[in-house]
Coordinates of N, CA and C in Angstrom, one line a residue:
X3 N 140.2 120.3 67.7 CA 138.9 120.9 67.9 C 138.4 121.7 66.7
X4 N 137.2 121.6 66.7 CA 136.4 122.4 65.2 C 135.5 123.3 65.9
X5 N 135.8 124.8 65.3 CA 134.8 125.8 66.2 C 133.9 126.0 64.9
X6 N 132.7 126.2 65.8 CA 131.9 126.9 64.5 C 131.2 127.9 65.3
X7 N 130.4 129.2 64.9 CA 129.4 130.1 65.4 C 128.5 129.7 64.6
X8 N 127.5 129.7 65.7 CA 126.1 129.6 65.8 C 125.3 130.7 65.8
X9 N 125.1 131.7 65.1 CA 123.8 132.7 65.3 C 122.8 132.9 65.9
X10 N 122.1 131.6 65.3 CA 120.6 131.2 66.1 C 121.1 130.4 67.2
X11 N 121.9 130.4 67.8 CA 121.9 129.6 69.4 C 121.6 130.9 70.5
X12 N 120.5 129.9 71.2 CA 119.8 131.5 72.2 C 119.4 130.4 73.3
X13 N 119.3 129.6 73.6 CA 118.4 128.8 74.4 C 119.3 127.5 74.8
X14 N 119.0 127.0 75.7 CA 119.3 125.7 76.1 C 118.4 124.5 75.2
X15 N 117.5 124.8 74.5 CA 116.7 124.2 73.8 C 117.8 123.9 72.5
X16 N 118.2 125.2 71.9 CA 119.1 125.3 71.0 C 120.5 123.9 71.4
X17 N 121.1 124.0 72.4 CA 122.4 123.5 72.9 C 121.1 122.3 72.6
X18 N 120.5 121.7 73.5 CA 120.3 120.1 73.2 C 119.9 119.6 71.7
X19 N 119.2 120.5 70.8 CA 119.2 120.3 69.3 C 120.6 120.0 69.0
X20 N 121.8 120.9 69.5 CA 122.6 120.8 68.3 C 123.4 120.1 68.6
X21 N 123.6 119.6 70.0 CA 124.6 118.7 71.2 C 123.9 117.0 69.9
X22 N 122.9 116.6 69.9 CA 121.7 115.7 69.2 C 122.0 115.6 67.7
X23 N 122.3 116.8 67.1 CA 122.7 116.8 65.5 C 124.0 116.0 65.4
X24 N 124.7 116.7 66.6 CA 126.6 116.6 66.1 C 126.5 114.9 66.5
X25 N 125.6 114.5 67.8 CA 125.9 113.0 68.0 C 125.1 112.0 67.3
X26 N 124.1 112.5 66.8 CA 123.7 111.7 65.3 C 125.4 111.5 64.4
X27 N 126.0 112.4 64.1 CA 126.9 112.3 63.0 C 127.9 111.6 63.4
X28 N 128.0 112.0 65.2 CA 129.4 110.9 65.8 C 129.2 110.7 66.9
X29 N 128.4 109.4 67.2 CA 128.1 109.6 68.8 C 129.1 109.8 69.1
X30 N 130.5 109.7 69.7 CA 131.7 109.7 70.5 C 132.2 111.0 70.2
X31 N 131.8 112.5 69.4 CA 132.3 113.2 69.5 C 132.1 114.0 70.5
X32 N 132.8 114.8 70.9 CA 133.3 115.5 72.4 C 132.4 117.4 72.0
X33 N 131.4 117.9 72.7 CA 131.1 119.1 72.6 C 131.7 119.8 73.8
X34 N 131.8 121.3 73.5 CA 132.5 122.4 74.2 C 131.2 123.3 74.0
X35 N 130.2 123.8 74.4 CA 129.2 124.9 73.9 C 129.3 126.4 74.8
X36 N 129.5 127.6 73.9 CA 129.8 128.8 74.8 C 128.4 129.3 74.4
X37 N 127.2 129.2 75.3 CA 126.1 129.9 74.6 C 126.1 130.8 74.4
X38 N 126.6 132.1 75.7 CA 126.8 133.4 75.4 C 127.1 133.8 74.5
X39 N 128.4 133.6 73.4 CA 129.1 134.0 72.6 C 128.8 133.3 71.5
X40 N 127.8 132.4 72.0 CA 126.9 131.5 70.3 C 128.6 130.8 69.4
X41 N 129.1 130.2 69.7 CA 130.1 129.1 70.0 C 130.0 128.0 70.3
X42 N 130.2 126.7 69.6 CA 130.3 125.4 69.7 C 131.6 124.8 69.3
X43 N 132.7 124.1 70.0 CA 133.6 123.5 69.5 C 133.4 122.0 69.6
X44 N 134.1 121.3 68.7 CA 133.6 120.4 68.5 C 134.9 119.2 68.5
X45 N 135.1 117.8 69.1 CA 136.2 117.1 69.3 C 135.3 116.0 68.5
X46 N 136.2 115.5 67.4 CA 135.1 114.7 66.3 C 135.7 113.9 65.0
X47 N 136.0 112.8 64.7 CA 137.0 112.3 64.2 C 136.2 112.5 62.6
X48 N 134.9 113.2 62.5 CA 134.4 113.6 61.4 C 135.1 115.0 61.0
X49 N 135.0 115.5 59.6 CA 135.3 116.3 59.4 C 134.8 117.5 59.3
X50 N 134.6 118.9 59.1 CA 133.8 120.1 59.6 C 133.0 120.1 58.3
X51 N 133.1 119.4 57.4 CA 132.2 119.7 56.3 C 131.1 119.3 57.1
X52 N 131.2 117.8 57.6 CA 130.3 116.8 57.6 C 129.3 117.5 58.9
X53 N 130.4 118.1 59.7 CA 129.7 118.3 61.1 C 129.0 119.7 61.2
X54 N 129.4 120.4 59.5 CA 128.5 121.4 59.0 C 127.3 120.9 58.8
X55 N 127.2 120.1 58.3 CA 125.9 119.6 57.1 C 124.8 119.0 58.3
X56 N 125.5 119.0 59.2 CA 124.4 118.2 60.8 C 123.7 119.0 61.3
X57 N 124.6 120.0 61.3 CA 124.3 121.5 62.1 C 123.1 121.8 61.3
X58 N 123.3 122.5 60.2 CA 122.8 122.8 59.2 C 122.0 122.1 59.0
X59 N 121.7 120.8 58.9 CA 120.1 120.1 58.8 C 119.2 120.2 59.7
X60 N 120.0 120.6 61.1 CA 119.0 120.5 62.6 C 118.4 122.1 62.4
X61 N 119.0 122.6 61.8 CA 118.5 124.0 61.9 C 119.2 125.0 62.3
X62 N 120.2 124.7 62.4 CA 121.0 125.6 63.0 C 122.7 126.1 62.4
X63 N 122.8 126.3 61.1 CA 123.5 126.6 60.2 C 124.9 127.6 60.8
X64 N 125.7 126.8 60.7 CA 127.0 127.6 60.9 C 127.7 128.9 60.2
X65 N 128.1 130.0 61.0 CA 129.0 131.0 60.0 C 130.2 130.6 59.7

């Protein structure tokens, strides 16, 4: 699993943007989303650069 924090995750609007980014990059990868704690883990046979750069293009840039 690949964790990343999300800052701007506040919304359920946010979770389906970024649930939409990660399965553009791999439909078959597996999401875990903790909105509370602005948390997304990610099951993904891509690697965290890549599933950075998704995040990050949807708008939603990882720490």
């Amino acid at each position: 699993m690949i964790e990343f924090n999300i800052p701007s995750m506040s919304c359920g609007h946010c979770v389906a943007r970024l649930t939409e980014a990660v399965k553009a990059a791999d439909p078959s990868a597996k999401l875990e989303v903790d909105r509370k704690n602005k948390q997304v883990r990610v099951e993904s046979a891509k690697d965290r650069a890549a599933l950075a750069a998704a995040l990050s293009e949807a708008g939603y840039p990882p720490n």
